[in-house]
Coordinates of C-alpha atoms in Angstrom, one line a residue:
X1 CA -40.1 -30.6 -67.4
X2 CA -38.9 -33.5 -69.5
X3 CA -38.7 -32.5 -73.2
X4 CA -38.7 -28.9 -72.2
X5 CA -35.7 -27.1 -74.5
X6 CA -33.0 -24.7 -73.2
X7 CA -33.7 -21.3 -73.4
X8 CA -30.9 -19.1 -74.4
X9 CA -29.9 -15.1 -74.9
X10 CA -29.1 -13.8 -78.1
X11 CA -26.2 -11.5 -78.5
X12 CA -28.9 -9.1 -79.3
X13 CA -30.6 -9.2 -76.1
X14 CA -33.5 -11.7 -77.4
X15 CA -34.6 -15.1 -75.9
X16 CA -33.2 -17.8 -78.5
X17 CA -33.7 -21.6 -78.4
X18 CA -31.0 -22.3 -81.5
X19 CA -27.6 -23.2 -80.5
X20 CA -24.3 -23.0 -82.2
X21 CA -23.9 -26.6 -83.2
X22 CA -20.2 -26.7 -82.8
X23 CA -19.9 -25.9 -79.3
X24 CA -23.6 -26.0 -78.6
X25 CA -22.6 -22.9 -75.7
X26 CA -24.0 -19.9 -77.9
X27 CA -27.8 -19.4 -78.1
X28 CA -28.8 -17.3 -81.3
X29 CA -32.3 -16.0 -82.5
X30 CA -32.3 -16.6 -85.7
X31 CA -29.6 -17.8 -88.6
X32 CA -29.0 -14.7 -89.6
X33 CA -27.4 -13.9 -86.0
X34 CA -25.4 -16.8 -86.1
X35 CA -23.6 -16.0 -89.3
X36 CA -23.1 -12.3 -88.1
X37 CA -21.3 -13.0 -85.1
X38 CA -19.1 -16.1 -86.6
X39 CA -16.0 -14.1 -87.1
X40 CA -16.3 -13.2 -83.1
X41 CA -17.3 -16.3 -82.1
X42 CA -15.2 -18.6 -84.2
X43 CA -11.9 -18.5 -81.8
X44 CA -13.6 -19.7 -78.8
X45 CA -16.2 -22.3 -80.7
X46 CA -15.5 -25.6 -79.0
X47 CA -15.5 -28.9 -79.6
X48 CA -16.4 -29.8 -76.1
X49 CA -18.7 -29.0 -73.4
X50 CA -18.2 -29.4 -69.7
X51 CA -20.8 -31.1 -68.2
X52 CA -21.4 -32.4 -64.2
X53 CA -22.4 -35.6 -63.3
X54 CA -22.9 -37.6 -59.8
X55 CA -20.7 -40.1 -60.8
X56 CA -17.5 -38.6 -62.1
X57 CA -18.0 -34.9 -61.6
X58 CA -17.1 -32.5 -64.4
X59 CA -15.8 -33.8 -67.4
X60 CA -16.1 -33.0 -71.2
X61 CA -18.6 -33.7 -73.7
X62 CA -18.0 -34.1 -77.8
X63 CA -20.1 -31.0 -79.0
X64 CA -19.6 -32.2 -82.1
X65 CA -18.4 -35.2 -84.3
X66 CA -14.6 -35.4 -84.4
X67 CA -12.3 -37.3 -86.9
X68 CA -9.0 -39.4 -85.7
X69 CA -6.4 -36.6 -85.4
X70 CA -8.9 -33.4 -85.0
X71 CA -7.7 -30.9 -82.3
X72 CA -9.7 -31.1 -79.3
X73 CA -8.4 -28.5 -76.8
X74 CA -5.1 -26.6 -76.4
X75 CA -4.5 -25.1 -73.3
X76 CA -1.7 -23.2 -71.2
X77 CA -0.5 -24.9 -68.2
X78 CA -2.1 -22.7 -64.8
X79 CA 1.7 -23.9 -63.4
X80 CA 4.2 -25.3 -64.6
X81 CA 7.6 -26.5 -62.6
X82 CA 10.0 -29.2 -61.9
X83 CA 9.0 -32.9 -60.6
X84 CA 10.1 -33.3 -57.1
X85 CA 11.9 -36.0 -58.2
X86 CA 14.3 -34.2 -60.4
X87 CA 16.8 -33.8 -57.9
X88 CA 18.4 -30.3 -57.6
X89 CA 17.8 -28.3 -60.6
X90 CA 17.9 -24.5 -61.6
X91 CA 14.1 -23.6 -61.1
X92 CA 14.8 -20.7 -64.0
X93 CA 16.0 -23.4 -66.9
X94 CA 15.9 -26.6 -64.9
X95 CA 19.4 -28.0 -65.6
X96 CA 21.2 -29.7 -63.1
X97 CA 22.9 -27.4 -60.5
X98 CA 25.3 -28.3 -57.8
X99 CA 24.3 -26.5 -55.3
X100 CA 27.1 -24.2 -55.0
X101 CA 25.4 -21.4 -56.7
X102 CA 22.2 -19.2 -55.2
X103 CA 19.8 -16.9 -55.6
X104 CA 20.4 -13.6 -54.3
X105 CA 16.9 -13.3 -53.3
X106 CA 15.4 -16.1 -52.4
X107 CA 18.8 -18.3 -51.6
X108 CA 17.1 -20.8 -54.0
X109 CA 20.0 -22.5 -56.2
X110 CA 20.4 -21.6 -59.7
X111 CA 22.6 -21.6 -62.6
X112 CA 24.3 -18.7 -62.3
X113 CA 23.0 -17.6 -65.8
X114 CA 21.4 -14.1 -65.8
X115 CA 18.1 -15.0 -68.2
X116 CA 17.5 -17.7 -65.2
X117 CA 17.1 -14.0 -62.9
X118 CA 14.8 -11.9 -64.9
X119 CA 11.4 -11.1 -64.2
X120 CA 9.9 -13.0 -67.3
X121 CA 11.8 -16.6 -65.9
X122 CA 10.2 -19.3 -64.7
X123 CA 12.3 -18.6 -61.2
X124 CA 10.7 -15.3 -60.5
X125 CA 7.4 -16.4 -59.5
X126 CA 8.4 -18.3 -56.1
X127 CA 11.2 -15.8 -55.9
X128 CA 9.1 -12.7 -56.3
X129 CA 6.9 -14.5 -53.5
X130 CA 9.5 -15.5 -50.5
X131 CA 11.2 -11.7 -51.6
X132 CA 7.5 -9.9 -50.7
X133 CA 6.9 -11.8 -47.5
X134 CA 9.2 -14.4 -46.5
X135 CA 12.7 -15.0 -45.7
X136 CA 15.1 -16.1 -48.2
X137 CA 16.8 -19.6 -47.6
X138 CA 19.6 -19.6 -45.5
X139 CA 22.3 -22.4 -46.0
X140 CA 21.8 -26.0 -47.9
X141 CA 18.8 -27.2 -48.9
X142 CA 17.3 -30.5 -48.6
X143 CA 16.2 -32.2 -52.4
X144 CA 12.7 -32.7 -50.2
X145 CA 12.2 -29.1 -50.5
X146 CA 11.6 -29.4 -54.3
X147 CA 8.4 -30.9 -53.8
X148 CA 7.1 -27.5 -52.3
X149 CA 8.4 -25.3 -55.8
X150 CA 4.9 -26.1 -57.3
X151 CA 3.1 -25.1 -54.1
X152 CA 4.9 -22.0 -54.2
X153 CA 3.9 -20.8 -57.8
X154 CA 0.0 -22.5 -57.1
X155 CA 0.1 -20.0 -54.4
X156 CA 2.3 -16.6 -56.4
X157 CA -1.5 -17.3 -58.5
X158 CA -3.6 -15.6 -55.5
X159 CA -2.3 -12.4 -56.0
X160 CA -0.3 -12.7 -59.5
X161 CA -3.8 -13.8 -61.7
X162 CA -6.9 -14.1 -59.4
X163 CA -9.3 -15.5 -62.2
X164 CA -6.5 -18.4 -62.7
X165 CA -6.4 -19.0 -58.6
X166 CA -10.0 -19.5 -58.9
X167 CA -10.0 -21.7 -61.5
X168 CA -7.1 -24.1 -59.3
X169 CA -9.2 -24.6 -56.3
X170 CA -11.6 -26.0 -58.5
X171 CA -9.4 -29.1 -59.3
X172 CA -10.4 -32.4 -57.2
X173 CA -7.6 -32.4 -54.3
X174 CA -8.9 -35.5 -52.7
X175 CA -7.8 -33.9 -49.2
X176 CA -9.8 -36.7 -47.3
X177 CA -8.7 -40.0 -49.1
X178 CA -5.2 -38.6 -48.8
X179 CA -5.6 -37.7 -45.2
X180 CA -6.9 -41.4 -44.2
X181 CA -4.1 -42.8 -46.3
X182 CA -1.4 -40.7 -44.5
X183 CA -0.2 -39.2 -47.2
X184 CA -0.9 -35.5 -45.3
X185 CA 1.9 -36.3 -43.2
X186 CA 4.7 -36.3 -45.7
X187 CA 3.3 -32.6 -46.9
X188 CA 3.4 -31.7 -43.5
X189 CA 7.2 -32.8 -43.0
X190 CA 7.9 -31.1 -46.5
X191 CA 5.6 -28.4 -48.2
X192 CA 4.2 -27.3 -44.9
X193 CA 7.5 -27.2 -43.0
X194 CA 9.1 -25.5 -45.7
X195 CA 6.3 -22.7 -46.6
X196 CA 5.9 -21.9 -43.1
X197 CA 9.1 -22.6 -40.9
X198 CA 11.7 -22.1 -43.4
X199 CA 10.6 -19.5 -45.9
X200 CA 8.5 -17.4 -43.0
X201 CA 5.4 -17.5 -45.5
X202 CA 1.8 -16.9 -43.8
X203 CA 0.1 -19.2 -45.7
X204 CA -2.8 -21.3 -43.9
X205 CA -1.7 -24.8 -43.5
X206 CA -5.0 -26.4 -44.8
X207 CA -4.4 -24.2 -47.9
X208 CA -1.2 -25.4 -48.5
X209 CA -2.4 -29.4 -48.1
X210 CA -5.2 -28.7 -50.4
X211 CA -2.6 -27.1 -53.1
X212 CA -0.7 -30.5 -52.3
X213 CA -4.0 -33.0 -53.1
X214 CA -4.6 -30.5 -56.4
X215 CA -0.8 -31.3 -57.6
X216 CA -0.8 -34.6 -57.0
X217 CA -4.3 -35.7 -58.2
X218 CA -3.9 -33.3 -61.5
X219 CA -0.6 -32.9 -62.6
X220 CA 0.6 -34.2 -66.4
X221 CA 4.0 -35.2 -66.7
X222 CA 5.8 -33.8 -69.8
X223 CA 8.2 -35.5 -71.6
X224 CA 11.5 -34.1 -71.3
X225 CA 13.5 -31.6 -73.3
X226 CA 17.3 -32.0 -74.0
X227 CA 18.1 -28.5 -74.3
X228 CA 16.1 -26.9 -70.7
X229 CA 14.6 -29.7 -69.0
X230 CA 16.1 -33.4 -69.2
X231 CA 14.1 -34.5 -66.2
X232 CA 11.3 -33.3 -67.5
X233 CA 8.2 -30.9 -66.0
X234 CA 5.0 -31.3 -64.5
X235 CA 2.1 -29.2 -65.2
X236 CA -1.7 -28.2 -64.0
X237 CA -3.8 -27.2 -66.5
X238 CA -7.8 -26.1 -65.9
X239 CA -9.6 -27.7 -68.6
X240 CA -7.5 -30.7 -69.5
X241 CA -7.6 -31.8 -65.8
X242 CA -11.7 -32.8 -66.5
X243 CA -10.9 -35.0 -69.1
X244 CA -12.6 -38.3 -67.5
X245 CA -10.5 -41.5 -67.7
X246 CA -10.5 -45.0 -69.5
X247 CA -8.7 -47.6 -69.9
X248 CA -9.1 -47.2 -73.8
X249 CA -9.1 -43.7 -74.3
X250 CA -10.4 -41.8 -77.2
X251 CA -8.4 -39.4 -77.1
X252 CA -4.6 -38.2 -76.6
X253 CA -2.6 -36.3 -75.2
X254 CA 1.0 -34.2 -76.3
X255 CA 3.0 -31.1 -75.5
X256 CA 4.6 -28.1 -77.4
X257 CA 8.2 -26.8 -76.5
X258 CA 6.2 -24.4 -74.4
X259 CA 4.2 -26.4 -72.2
X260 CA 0.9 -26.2 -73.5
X261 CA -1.2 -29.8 -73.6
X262 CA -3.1 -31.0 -76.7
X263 CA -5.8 -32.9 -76.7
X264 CA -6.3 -34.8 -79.8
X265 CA -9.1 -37.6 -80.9
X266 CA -7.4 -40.6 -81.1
X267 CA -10.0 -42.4 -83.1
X268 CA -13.2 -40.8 -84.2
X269 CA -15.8 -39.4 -81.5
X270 CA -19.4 -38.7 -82.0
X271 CA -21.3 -36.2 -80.8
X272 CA -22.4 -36.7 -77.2
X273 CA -19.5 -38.9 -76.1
X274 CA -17.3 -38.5 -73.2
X275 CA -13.8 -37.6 -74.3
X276 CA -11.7 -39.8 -72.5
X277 CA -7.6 -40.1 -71.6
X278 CA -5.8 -42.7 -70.5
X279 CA -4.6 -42.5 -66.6
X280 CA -2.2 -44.7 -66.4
X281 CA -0.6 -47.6 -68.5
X282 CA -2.8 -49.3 -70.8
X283 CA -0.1 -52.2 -71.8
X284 CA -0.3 -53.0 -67.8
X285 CA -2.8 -55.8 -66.8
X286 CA -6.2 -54.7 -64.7
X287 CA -4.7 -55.7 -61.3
X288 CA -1.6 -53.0 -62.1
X289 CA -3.8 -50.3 -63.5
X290 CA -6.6 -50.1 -60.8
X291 CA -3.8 -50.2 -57.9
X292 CA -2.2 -47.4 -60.0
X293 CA -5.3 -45.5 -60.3
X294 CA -6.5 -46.2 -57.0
X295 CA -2.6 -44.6 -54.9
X296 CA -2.6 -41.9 -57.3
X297 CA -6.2 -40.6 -58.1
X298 CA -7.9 -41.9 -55.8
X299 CA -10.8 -43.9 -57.7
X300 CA -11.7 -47.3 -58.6
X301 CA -11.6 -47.8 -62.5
X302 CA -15.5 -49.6 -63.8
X303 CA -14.0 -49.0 -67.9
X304 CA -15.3 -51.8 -70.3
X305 CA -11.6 -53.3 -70.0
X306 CA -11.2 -53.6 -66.1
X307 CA -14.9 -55.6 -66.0
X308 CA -13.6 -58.3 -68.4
X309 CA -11.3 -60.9 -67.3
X310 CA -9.7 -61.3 -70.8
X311 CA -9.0 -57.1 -71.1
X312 CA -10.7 -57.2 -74.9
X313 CA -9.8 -60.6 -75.4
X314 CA -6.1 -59.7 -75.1
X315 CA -5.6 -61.9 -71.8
X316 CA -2.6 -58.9 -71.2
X317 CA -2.6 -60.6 -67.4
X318 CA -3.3 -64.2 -68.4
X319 CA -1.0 -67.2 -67.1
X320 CA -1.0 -70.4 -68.6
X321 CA -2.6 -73.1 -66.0
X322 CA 0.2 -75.2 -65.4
X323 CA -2.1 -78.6 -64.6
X324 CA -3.6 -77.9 -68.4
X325 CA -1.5 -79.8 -71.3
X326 CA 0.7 -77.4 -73.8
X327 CA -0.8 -74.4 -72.4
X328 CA -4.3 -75.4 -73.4
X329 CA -5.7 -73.2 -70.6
X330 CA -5.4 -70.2 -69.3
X331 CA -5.6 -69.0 -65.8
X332 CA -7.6 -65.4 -65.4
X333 CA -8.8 -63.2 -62.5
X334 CA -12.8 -63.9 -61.7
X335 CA -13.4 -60.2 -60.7
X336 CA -10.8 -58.3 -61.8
X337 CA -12.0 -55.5 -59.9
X338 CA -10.6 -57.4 -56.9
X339 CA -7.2 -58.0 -56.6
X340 CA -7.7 -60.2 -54.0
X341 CA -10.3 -62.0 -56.3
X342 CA -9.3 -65.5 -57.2
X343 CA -8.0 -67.1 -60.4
X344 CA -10.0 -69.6 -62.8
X345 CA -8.7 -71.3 -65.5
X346 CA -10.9 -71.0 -68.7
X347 CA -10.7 -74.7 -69.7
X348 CA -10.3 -76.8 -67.0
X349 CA -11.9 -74.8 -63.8
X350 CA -8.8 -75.4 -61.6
X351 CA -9.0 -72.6 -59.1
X352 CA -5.7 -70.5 -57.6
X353 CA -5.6 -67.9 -55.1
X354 CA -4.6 -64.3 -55.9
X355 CA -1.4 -64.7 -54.2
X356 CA -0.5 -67.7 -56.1
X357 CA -0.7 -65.6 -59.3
X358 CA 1.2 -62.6 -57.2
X359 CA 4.3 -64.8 -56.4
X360 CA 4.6 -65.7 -60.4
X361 CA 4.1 -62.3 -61.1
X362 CA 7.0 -60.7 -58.7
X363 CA 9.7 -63.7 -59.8
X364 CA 9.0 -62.6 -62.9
X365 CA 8.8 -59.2 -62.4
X366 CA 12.9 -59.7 -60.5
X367 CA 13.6 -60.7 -63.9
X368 CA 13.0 -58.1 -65.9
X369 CA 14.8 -55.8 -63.8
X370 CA 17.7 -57.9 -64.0
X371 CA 17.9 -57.8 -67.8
X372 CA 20.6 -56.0 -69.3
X373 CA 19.9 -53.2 -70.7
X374 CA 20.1 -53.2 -74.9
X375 CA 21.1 -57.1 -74.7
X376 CA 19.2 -58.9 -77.3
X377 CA 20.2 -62.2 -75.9
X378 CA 19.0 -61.6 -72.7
X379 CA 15.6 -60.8 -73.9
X380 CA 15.3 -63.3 -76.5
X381 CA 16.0 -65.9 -73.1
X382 CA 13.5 -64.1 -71.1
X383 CA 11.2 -64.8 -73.8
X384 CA 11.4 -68.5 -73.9
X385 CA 11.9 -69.3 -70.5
X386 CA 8.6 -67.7 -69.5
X387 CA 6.6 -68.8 -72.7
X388 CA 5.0 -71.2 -71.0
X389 CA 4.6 -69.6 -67.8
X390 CA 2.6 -66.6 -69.2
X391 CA 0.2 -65.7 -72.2
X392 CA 1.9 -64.5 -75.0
X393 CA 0.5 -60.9 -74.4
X394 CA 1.0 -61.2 -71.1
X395 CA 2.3 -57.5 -69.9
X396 CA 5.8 -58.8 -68.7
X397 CA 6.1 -60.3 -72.3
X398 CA 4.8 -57.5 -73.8
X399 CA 7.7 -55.1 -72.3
X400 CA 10.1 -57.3 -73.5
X401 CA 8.9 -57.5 -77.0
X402 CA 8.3 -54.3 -77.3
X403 CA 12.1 -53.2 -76.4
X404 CA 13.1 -56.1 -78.7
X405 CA 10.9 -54.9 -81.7
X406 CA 13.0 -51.6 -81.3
X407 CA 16.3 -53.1 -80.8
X408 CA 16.3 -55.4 -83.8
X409 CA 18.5 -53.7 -86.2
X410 CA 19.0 -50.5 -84.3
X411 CA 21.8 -51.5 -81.7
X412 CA 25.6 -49.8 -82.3
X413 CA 27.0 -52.0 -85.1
X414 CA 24.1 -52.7 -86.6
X415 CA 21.5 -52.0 -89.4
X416 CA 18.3 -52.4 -90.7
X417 CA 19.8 -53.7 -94.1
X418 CA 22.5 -55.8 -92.7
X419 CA 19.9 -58.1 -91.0
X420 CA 19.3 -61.4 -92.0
X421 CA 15.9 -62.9 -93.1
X422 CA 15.6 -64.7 -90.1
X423 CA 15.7 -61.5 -87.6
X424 CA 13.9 -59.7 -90.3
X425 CA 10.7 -61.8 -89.8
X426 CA 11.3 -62.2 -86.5
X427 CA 11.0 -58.3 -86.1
X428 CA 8.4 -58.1 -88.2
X429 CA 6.6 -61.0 -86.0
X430 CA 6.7 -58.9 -82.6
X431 CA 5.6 -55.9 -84.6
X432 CA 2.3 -57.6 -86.2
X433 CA 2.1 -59.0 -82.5
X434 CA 2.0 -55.9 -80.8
X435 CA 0.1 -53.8 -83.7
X436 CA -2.9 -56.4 -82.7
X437 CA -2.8 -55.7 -78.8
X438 CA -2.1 -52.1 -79.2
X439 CA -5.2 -51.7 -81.8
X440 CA -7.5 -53.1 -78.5
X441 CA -5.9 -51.4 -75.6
X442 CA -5.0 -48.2 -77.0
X443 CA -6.6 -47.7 -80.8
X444 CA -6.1 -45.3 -83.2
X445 CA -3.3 -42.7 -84.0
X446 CA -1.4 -43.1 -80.5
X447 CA 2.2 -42.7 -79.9
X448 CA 1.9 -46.7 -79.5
X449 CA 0.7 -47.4 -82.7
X450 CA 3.4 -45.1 -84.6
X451 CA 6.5 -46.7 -83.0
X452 CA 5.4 -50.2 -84.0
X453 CA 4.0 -48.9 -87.7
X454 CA 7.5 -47.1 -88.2
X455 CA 9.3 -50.5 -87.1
X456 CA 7.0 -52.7 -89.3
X457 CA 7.5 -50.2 -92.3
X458 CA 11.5 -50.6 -91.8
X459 CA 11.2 -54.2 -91.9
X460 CA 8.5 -54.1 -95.3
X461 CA 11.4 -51.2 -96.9
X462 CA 14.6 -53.6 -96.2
X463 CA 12.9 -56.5 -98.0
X464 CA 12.0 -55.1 -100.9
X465 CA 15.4 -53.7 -101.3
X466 CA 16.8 -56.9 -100.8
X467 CA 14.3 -58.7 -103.5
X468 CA 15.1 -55.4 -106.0
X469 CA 18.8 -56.4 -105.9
X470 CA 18.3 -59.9 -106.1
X471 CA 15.4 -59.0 -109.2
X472 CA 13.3 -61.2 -107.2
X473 CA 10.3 -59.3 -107.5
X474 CA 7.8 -57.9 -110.2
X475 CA 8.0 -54.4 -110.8
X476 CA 3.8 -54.1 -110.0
X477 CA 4.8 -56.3 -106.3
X478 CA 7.1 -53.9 -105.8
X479 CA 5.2 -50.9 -106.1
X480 CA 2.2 -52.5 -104.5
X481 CA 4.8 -52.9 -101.5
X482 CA 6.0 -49.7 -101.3
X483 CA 2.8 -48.3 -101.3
X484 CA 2.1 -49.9 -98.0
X485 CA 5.8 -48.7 -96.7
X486 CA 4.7 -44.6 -97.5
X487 CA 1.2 -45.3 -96.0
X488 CA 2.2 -46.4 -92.7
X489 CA 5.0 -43.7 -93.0
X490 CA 2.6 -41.2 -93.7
X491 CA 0.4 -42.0 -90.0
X492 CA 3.5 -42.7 -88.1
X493 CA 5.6 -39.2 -89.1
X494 CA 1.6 -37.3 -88.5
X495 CA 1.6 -39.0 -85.0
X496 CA 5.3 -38.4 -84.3
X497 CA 4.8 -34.8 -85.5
X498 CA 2.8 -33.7 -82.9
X499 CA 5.1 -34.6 -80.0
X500 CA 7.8 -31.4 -79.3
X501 CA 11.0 -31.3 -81.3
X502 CA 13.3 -32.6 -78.9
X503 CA 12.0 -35.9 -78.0
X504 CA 12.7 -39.3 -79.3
X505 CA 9.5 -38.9 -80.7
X506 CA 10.2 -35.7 -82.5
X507 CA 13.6 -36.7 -83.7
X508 CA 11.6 -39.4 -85.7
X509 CA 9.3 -36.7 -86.9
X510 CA 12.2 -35.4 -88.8
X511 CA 13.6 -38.9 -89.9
X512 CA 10.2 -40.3 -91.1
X513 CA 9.1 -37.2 -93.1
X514 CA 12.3 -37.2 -94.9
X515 CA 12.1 -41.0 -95.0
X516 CA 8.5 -40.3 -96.6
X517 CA 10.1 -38.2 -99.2
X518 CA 12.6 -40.4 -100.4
X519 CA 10.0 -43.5 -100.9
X520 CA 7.6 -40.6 -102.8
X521 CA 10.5 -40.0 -105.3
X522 CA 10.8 -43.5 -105.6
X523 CA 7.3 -44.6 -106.3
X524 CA 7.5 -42.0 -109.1
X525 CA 10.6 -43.9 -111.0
X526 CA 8.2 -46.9 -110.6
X527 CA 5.1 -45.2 -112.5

């Protein structure tokens, strides 16, 4: 009945309508309950709740009100293992192997290195697996077959941790929308093929399709390691997989050294949201995004963003109408939920056809696969020669100036101090430029958002050394200045902090903090 409450059991056995209001999973009978069993229940109190819709399925629920940066969830991946695209690694430490060297058991190439054989290595699941009822591999082995290793450990689960195998065949797998698309029949010439011809395994080939849809519809990419894993890893993880998506996310996602996921809330999230990640890219425009979503998860995208021609006002996918004088208007998709949808232009009403728009966008697109790597010249000429083709935000620009923002100053043979004023403002142009898009498309503390603060504060820190040698600034101006450098210091090295050690990301971590130290002893000659 509507406006009927829950009703609950106590830990004592008693009916109980009060709920913890943390995870709001706990029912208690009175307050003196709650408090007794705190110390028990305080490890697993939530922040989140699953709940089940029509729409979207499971997905989680703000139990609580969080703050930008609060810990949401952190979880241990259910597996864990190389991308398929990785090439031939060692499946124990995931280095590059030639080939040359095997597995005594399973005739899976390794290393040769003896941690990369013990029980406790990642290796020994699929190993332990084709050594109890399979045949080991006999000969070379195709680079294909590495898209079967995470089959292999999803299936080691069964037997290995049955609470865990439960918890997989959960996950979404898609098995029909993959099946209409085709997609079955390259797991059938691969994972299938493999499992049951090569290996000998007797393993149910629906079973090992749905394992397939689970991978490929839940899987997070990790960044990747320089010491075990420079191709990086892909994992499954139970509860992390039910985060919902949108376009602009509340919340974020990192890794530890380990392979666990943390969730984090980007910005602050009341009580009773959705807590949502971002699928895909969000400096790509609509058209790019939903086809992403739509080959790799199987769903069309309805967020805020992808309804609204300009994407938050930041016309990321607009082109200039070229029958409009000195880019007065701006051509953008009617129904961007269409990409064969036509294109309007917002001050004259000239009308092109979506593949109009799709021809600019591949010539373009040629382009920026053509630049040379690390040349500032060649971007600063992509830049101006299709300034008046596209909007200034436009996501082709947008890649461009975001590599440039970086670049400025950093190249071999350069530094930050050594620049002159005019690349100085120019960097600090791009870096105001992109602060503005990022802070619509992806807001609060997101990896974005530190790599652009950190640039910005380089650019604010040269200056005022520059105007402290030249004494051609107050000594109030100047602290006032560096006051601004250690604040966005302080977000960027917290941001950069969470990501694992041995990423770019982490590297700054280290370089910022100290960075952050040096500017705190300085303000303190200033007081």
């Amino acid at each position: 009945m509507p406006g009927l409450e829950e009703i609950g059991k106590c830990f004592c056995g008693k009916e109980a309508l009060q709920r913890c209001s943390g995870c709001q999973s706990v029912f208690y009978c009175s307050r003196e309950h709650q408090k007794a069993d705190w110390k028990k229940h305080r490890s697993n109190c939530r922040a989140y709740r699953v709940e089940r819709t029509l729409n979207v399925g499971r997905r989680l629920i703000a139990c609580r009100d969080l703050k930008a940066g609060d810990v949401i969830l952190q979880e241990k991946p259910l597996v864990m293992g190389p991308k398929y695209t990785a090439g031939q690694v060692c499946l124990g430490c995931y280095s590059s192997v030639d080939g040359r060297t095997k597995c005594s058991q399973c005739g899976w190439p390794t290393c040769g290195r003896v941690e990369c054989h013990t029980n406790d290595s990642d290796h020994a699941v699929e190993c332990g697996l084709i050594a109890s009822g399979g045949r080991p591999i006999v000969g070379s082995l195709p680079v294909q077959a590495y898209q079967s290793v995470m089959v292999l450990r999803c299936l080691a689960l069964k037997d290995q941790n049955p609470g865990r195998w439960e918890e997989l065949l959960q996950l979404e797998s898609h098995v029909h929308e993959r099946r209409q698309r085709g997609l079955e029949d390259v797991d059938q010439a691969t994972s299938v093929r493999l499992i049951r011809e090569t290996l000998g395994l007797d393993v149910p080939e629906e079973l090992i399709l749905q394992l397939c849809g689970i991978l490929m519809v839940n899987s997070f990419e990790q960044p990747p390691l320089k010491a075990n894993s420079p191709q990086g890893l892909v994992a499954v993880y139970s509860t992390a997989s039910l985060l919902e998506h949108d376009c602009v996310a509340n919340a974020i996602k990192t890794f530890t050294n380990n392979g666990d996921i943390v969730i984090r809330a980007a910005v602050p999230i009341s009580k009773g949201d959705k807590i949502a990640l971002c699928y895909t890219e969000p400096l790509w425009g609509t058209v790019n995004r939903q086809r992403h979503l739509s080959q790799t998860k199987f769903f069309q995208c309805v967020c805020e963003r992808c309804k609204d021609p300009t994407e938050l006002d930041t016309f990321i996918s607009g082109l200039y109408c070229q029958k409009c004088p000195q880019q007065s208007g701006i051509l953008l998709i009617e129904n961007p939920t269409d990409d064969a949808s036509d294109w309007k232009c917002r001050q004259c009403g000239t009308r092109q056809p979506a593949n109009y728009v799709a021809e600019i966008i591949e010539s373009v697109g040629k382009e920026i696969v053509a630049l040379k790597k690390g040349s500032l010249k060649d971007c600063e000429v992509f830049l101006r020669k299709f300034s008046t083709i596209l909007h200034p935000n436009h996501f082709y620009l947008t890649d461009v100036k975001m590599a440039l923002c970086q670049m400025y100053g950093h190249l071999e043979g350069q530094s930050l101090i050594e620049m002159n004023d005019d690349t100085l403002i120019a960097k600090e142009a791009l870096a105001l430029e992109l602060l503005k898009v990022a802070d619509a498309v992806s807001p609060g503390l997101t990896r974005l958002r530190a790599i652009l603060l950190y640039e910005l504060q380089a650019v604010l820190s040269v200056r005022c050394r520059k105007l402290c040698v030249t004494q051609s600034i107050s000594k109030e101006e100047l602290q006032a200045n560096v006051k601004v450098v250690r604040k966005m210091l302080q977000e960027s090295s917290t941001i950069f902090s969470w990501e694992p050690e041995e990423t770019d990301e982490g590297q700054l971590a280290v370089i910022s903090a100290k960075e952050l130290r040096d500017v705190e002893l300085f303000l303190k000659t200033l007081d």
